[in-house]
């Protein structure tokens, strides 16, 4: 008696889609490789999956559906886990009343139908589909669907193909391109007649050719579904998040929607995973700063601050330290808004002011959780500042950030928050200030002869000319001349002289002068050294100089003369 596979093979032979010799090869392949009939057909390419599906339809008398011409609601993925869909090669196409129409690779598998009936709790109406298109649909449906079948919110790699719905394909393509470009943000900005697409790459917004304006509403709806937002709300701002995988690596996305006169404006922040966190030496700090930072984070108690504007790499610097000291014998806890990077063993708390879970309230609760190390995402107010410093004074190692222009500026900021001078002197271990500058593309960089005015403005001794490069542009850097970013740093340490000045209510200028006398080098000096190493350009350092306090202003014009420049 012929089994179902043999009936399908005979139907294909009768329809002229398969020869007897090819059929024998398929049978042999199935036996030798312990493969299914569909796997054998795909691997051997002796008949098209469409022809096989039509043959199955004739044998089992279930209808054949061409998925490329069928409007599939991929949100039906929430009715069934990804594991079951992939194992049984099935997907629920629609549910009407008590009947679920289910696309199947093998509709003659009665055991699979019984299992689907139990999962969906509906009567099952099977339809036959092209096996490749069905598998592509399963991948696509569970890609980026935050409500889908995996408990950790992870999804499959983005897949972009011509068979996808245009809206889904457009969103996937935008996310895929952002990951390929290593962009930090995606901007979808609607105008009256045009939809602008921009990626923030290495800190600079770059325009790309975007979808047509007519796709805007559909793409916003798609993003709302992914981020589990209210799809009916278009007049109020909304924030959400979702996750996708790119080349096997998870990428978290923070979505912000803001209604404008031309439609909802979407900005997505792409957050790196813990796998991107390297060692402290990978941060690019000067060797003396690296050594001092490692010494500070090895202390049993005290507070370490990192300052700089949004997007200056503060989170990476802090998490690199946490990763360095993360051991089972240490209880490390964080309170953040938002939690950007996830690390094992570390207890991470997401701040939620709407329900009263602020930095200060969470910090109080954490202190009852027997922590050894605490990271406070940002010191924003007096209450948080006082609790953080008090925690540092009572035997905890505390990390946090401040929005100040330079490292020394952390002291007056803490004083403004009402932290006493003696508490700062006893708790503060040090402050790192940092910025990110673009790295020059190593493939197209060319020698630079900077203007004397630029040399003078940066405090470089003109008699000691350096080996500088300038950006040119090539295909490998998208003709930008830059690729990637590198940090520039300054480290403010609590020396005896600095502590005396703080206790005496000295000015910031006096404290900064004492810090420099104690060995602190300004960010601008670290930037010049990196330009001399051909890591960046003096044009980038000029931009840096415009964003930080002119800490060299009261020094001689040859303040950079201690920089050893190669001829």
PDB file of N, CA and C in Angstrom, residues 341-384:
ATOM      1  N   UNK A 341      22.178  48.127  28.806  1.00  0.00           N
ATOM      2  CA  UNK A 341      23.017  46.959  28.586  1.00  0.00           C
ATOM      3  C   UNK A 341      22.728  45.957  29.692  1.00  0.00           C
ATOM      4  N   UNK A 342      22.568  44.703  29.315  1.00  0.00           N
ATOM      5  CA  UNK A 342      22.257  43.673  30.302  1.00  0.00           C
ATOM      6  C   UNK A 342      23.479  42.801  30.544  1.00  0.00           C
ATOM      7  N   UNK A 343      23.799  42.608  31.819  1.00  0.00           N
ATOM      8  CA  UNK A 343      24.938  41.778  32.193  1.00  0.00           C
ATOM      9  C   UNK A 343      24.488  40.691  33.156  1.00  0.00           C
ATOM     10  N   UNK A 344      25.057  39.486  33.056  1.00  0.00           N
ATOM     11  CA  UNK A 344      24.682  38.413  33.985  1.00  0.00           C
ATOM     12  C   UNK A 344      25.126  38.736  35.407  1.00  0.00           C
ATOM     13  N   UNK A 345      24.410  38.159  36.374  1.00  0.00           N
ATOM     14  CA  UNK A 345      24.668  38.304  37.809  1.00  0.00           C
ATOM     15  C   UNK A 345      24.240  39.653  38.364  1.00  0.00           C
ATOM     16  N   UNK A 346      24.206  40.685  37.528  1.00  0.00           N
ATOM     17  CA  UNK A 346      23.887  42.031  38.012  1.00  0.00           C
ATOM     18  C   UNK A 346      22.373  42.220  38.086  1.00  0.00           C
ATOM     19  N   UNK A 347      21.898  42.721  39.224  1.00  0.00           N
ATOM     20  CA  UNK A 347      20.471  42.984  39.402  1.00  0.00           C
ATOM     21  C   UNK A 347      20.199  44.392  38.901  1.00  0.00           C
ATOM     22  N   UNK A 348      19.450  44.499  37.810  1.00  0.00           N
ATOM     23  CA  UNK A 348      19.207  45.789  37.166  1.00  0.00           C
ATOM     24  C   UNK A 348      17.750  46.206  37.329  1.00  0.00           C
ATOM     25  N   UNK A 349      17.543  47.444  37.724  1.00  0.00           N
ATOM     26  CA  UNK A 349      16.204  47.968  37.984  1.00  0.00           C
ATOM     27  C   UNK A 349      15.930  49.122  37.027  1.00  0.00           C
ATOM     28  N   UNK A 350      14.759  49.083  36.407  1.00  0.00           N
ATOM     29  CA  UNK A 350      14.341  50.144  35.502  1.00  0.00           C
ATOM     30  C   UNK A 350      13.557  51.203  36.285  1.00  0.00           C
ATOM     31  N   UNK A 351      14.046  52.439  36.290  1.00  0.00           N
ATOM     32  CA  UNK A 351      13.326  53.514  36.972  1.00  0.00           C
ATOM     33  C   UNK A 351      11.978  53.758  36.302  1.00  0.00           C
ATOM     34  N   UNK A 352      11.005  54.096  37.109  1.00  0.00           N
ATOM     35  CA  UNK A 352       9.667  54.378  36.588  1.00  0.00           C
ATOM     36  C   UNK A 352       9.021  55.459  37.469  1.00  0.00           C
ATOM     37  N   UNK A 353       9.334  56.732  37.202  1.00  0.00           N
ATOM     38  CA  UNK A 353       8.806  57.823  38.043  1.00  0.00           C
ATOM     39  C   UNK A 353       7.286  57.848  38.111  1.00  0.00           C
ATOM     40  N   UNK A 354       6.617  57.330  37.070  1.00  0.00           N
ATOM     41  CA  UNK A 354       5.150  57.364  37.041  1.00  0.00           C
ATOM     42  C   UNK A 354       4.544  56.593  38.205  1.00  0.00           C
ATOM     43  N   UNK A 355       5.264  55.584  38.706  1.00  0.00           N
ATOM     44  CA  UNK A 355       4.751  54.797  39.838  1.00  0.00           C
ATOM     45  C   UNK A 355       5.570  55.055  41.101  1.00  0.00           C
ATOM     46  N   UNK A 356       6.377  56.120  41.070  1.00  0.00           N
ATOM     47  CA  UNK A 356       7.145  56.489  42.240  1.00  0.00           C
ATOM     48  C   UNK A 356       8.489  55.801  42.373  1.00  0.00           C
ATOM     49  N   UNK A 357       8.882  55.021  41.347  1.00  0.00           N
ATOM     50  CA  UNK A 357      10.176  54.337  41.393  1.00  0.00           C
ATOM     51  C   UNK A 357      11.231  55.254  40.791  1.00  0.00           C
ATOM     52  N   UNK A 358      11.688  56.205  41.593  1.00  0.00           N
ATOM     53  CA  UNK A 358      12.706  57.154  41.150  1.00  0.00           C
ATOM     54  C   UNK A 358      14.093  56.620  41.505  1.00  0.00           C
ATOM     55  N   UNK A 359      15.121  57.328  41.059  1.00  0.00           N
ATOM     56  CA  UNK A 359      16.479  56.943  41.420  1.00  0.00           C
ATOM     57  C   UNK A 359      16.629  56.916  42.943  1.00  0.00           C
ATOM     58  N   UNK A 360      16.108  57.948  43.604  1.00  0.00           N
ATOM     59  CA  UNK A 360      16.276  58.050  45.053  1.00  0.00           C
ATOM     60  C   UNK A 360      15.539  56.939  45.785  1.00  0.00           C
ATOM     61  N   UNK A 361      14.270  56.692  45.420  1.00  0.00           N
ATOM     62  CA  UNK A 361      13.497  55.660  46.126  1.00  0.00           C
ATOM     63  C   UNK A 361      14.068  54.273  45.875  1.00  0.00           C
ATOM     64  N   UNK A 362      14.491  54.017  44.630  1.00  0.00           N
ATOM     65  CA  UNK A 362      15.085  52.712  44.326  1.00  0.00           C
ATOM     66  C   UNK A 362      16.408  52.532  45.050  1.00  0.00           C
ATOM     67  N   UNK A 363      17.168  53.615  45.153  1.00  0.00           N
ATOM     68  CA  UNK A 363      18.462  53.549  45.826  1.00  0.00           C
ATOM     69  C   UNK A 363      18.281  53.216  47.305  1.00  0.00           C
ATOM     70  N   UNK A 364      17.253  53.795  47.931  1.00  0.00           N
ATOM     71  CA  UNK A 364      16.977  53.471  49.327  1.00  0.00           C
ATOM     72  C   UNK A 364      16.666  51.979  49.490  1.00  0.00           C
ATOM     73  N   UNK A 365      15.847  51.462  48.582  1.00  0.00           N
ATOM     74  CA  UNK A 365      15.482  50.044  48.661  1.00  0.00           C
ATOM     75  C   UNK A 365      16.691  49.147  48.404  1.00  0.00           C
ATOM     76  N   UNK A 366      17.542  49.554  47.471  1.00  0.00           N
ATOM     77  CA  UNK A 366      18.722  48.754  47.160  1.00  0.00           C
ATOM     78  C   UNK A 366      19.637  48.599  48.363  1.00  0.00           C
ATOM     79  N   UNK A 367      19.737  49.636  49.170  1.00  0.00           N
ATOM     80  CA  UNK A 367      20.618  49.583  50.329  1.00  0.00           C
ATOM     81  C   UNK A 367      20.152  48.551  51.350  1.00  0.00           C
ATOM     82  N   UNK A 368      18.906  48.101  51.235  1.00  0.00           N
ATOM     83  CA  UNK A 368      18.403  47.029  52.101  1.00  0.00           C
ATOM     84  C   UNK A 368      18.569  45.658  51.462  1.00  0.00           C
ATOM     85  N   UNK A 369      19.186  45.636  50.255  1.00  0.00           N
ATOM     86  CA  UNK A 369      19.391  44.381  49.530  1.00  0.00           C
ATOM     87  C   UNK A 369      20.835  43.871  49.661  1.00  0.00           C
ATOM     88  N   UNK A 370      21.575  44.386  50.623  1.00  0.00           N
ATOM     89  CA  UNK A 370      22.948  43.974  50.898  1.00  0.00           C
ATOM     90  C   UNK A 370      23.840  44.082  49.654  1.00  0.00           C
ATOM     91  N   UNK A 371      23.908  45.271  49.026  1.00  0.00           N
ATOM     92  CA  UNK A 371      24.760  45.405  47.836  1.00  0.00           C
ATOM     93  C   UNK A 371      26.212  45.685  48.208  1.00  0.00           C
ATOM     94  N   UNK A 372      27.104  45.270  47.346  1.00  0.00           N
ATOM     95  CA  UNK A 372      28.509  45.663  47.450  1.00  0.00           C
ATOM     96  C   UNK A 372      28.801  46.830  46.516  1.00  0.00           C
ATOM     97  N   UNK A 373      28.184  46.782  45.333  1.00  0.00           N
ATOM     98  CA  UNK A 373      28.411  47.798  44.303  1.00  0.00           C
ATOM     99  C   UNK A 373      27.059  48.285  43.799  1.00  0.00           C
ATOM    100  N   UNK A 374      26.935  49.598  43.647  1.00  0.00           N
ATOM    101  CA  UNK A 374      25.681  50.182  43.151  1.00  0.00           C
ATOM    102  C   UNK A 374      26.003  51.126  41.992  1.00  0.00           C
ATOM    103  N   UNK A 375      25.225  51.013  40.924  1.00  0.00           N
ATOM    104  CA  UNK A 375      25.305  51.974  39.829  1.00  0.00           C
ATOM    105  C   UNK A 375      24.003  52.759  39.788  1.00  0.00           C
ATOM    106  N   UNK A 376      24.104  54.060  39.916  1.00  0.00           N
ATOM    107  CA  UNK A 376      22.950  54.949  39.773  1.00  0.00           C
ATOM    108  C   UNK A 376      23.082  55.620  38.410  1.00  0.00           C
ATOM    109  N   UNK A 377      22.099  55.408  37.550  1.00  0.00           N
ATOM    110  CA  UNK A 377      22.208  55.879  36.171  1.00  0.00           C
ATOM    111  C   UNK A 377      22.608  57.335  36.046  1.00  0.00           C
ATOM    112  N   UNK A 378      22.043  58.188  36.894  1.00  0.00           N
ATOM    113  CA  UNK A 378      22.380  59.612  36.845  1.00  0.00           C
ATOM    114  C   UNK A 378      21.985  60.274  38.160  1.00  0.00           C
ATOM    115  N   UNK A 379      22.838  61.154  38.649  1.00  0.00           N
ATOM    116  CA  UNK A 379      22.485  61.967  39.816  1.00  0.00           C
ATOM    117  C   UNK A 379      21.824  63.240  39.292  1.00  0.00           C
ATOM    118  N   UNK A 380      20.497  63.329  39.484  1.00  0.00           N
ATOM    119  CA  UNK A 380      19.731  64.423  38.900  1.00  0.00           C
ATOM    120  C   UNK A 380      19.249  65.436  39.931  1.00  0.00           C
ATOM    121  N   UNK A 381      19.226  65.026  41.200  1.00  0.00           N
ATOM    122  CA  UNK A 381      18.632  65.907  42.196  1.00  0.00           C
ATOM    123  C   UNK A 381      19.355  65.769  43.525  1.00  0.00           C
ATOM    124  N   UNK A 382      18.981  66.619  44.460  1.00  0.00           N
ATOM    125  CA  UNK A 382      19.630  66.671  45.772  1.00  0.00           C
ATOM    126  C   UNK A 382      19.460  65.372  46.544  1.00  0.00           C
ATOM    127  N   UNK A 383      18.262  64.809  46.494  1.00  0.00           N
ATOM    128  CA  UNK A 383      17.989  63.603  47.264  1.00  0.00           C
ATOM    129  C   UNK A 383      18.859  62.440  46.791  1.00  0.00           C
ATOM    130  N   UNK A 384      18.932  62.240  45.472  1.00  0.00           N
ATOM    131  CA  UNK A 384      19.751  61.156  44.928  1.00  0.00           C
ATOM    132  C   UNK A 384      21.220  61.368  45.253  1.00  0.00           C
TER     133      UNK A 384
END
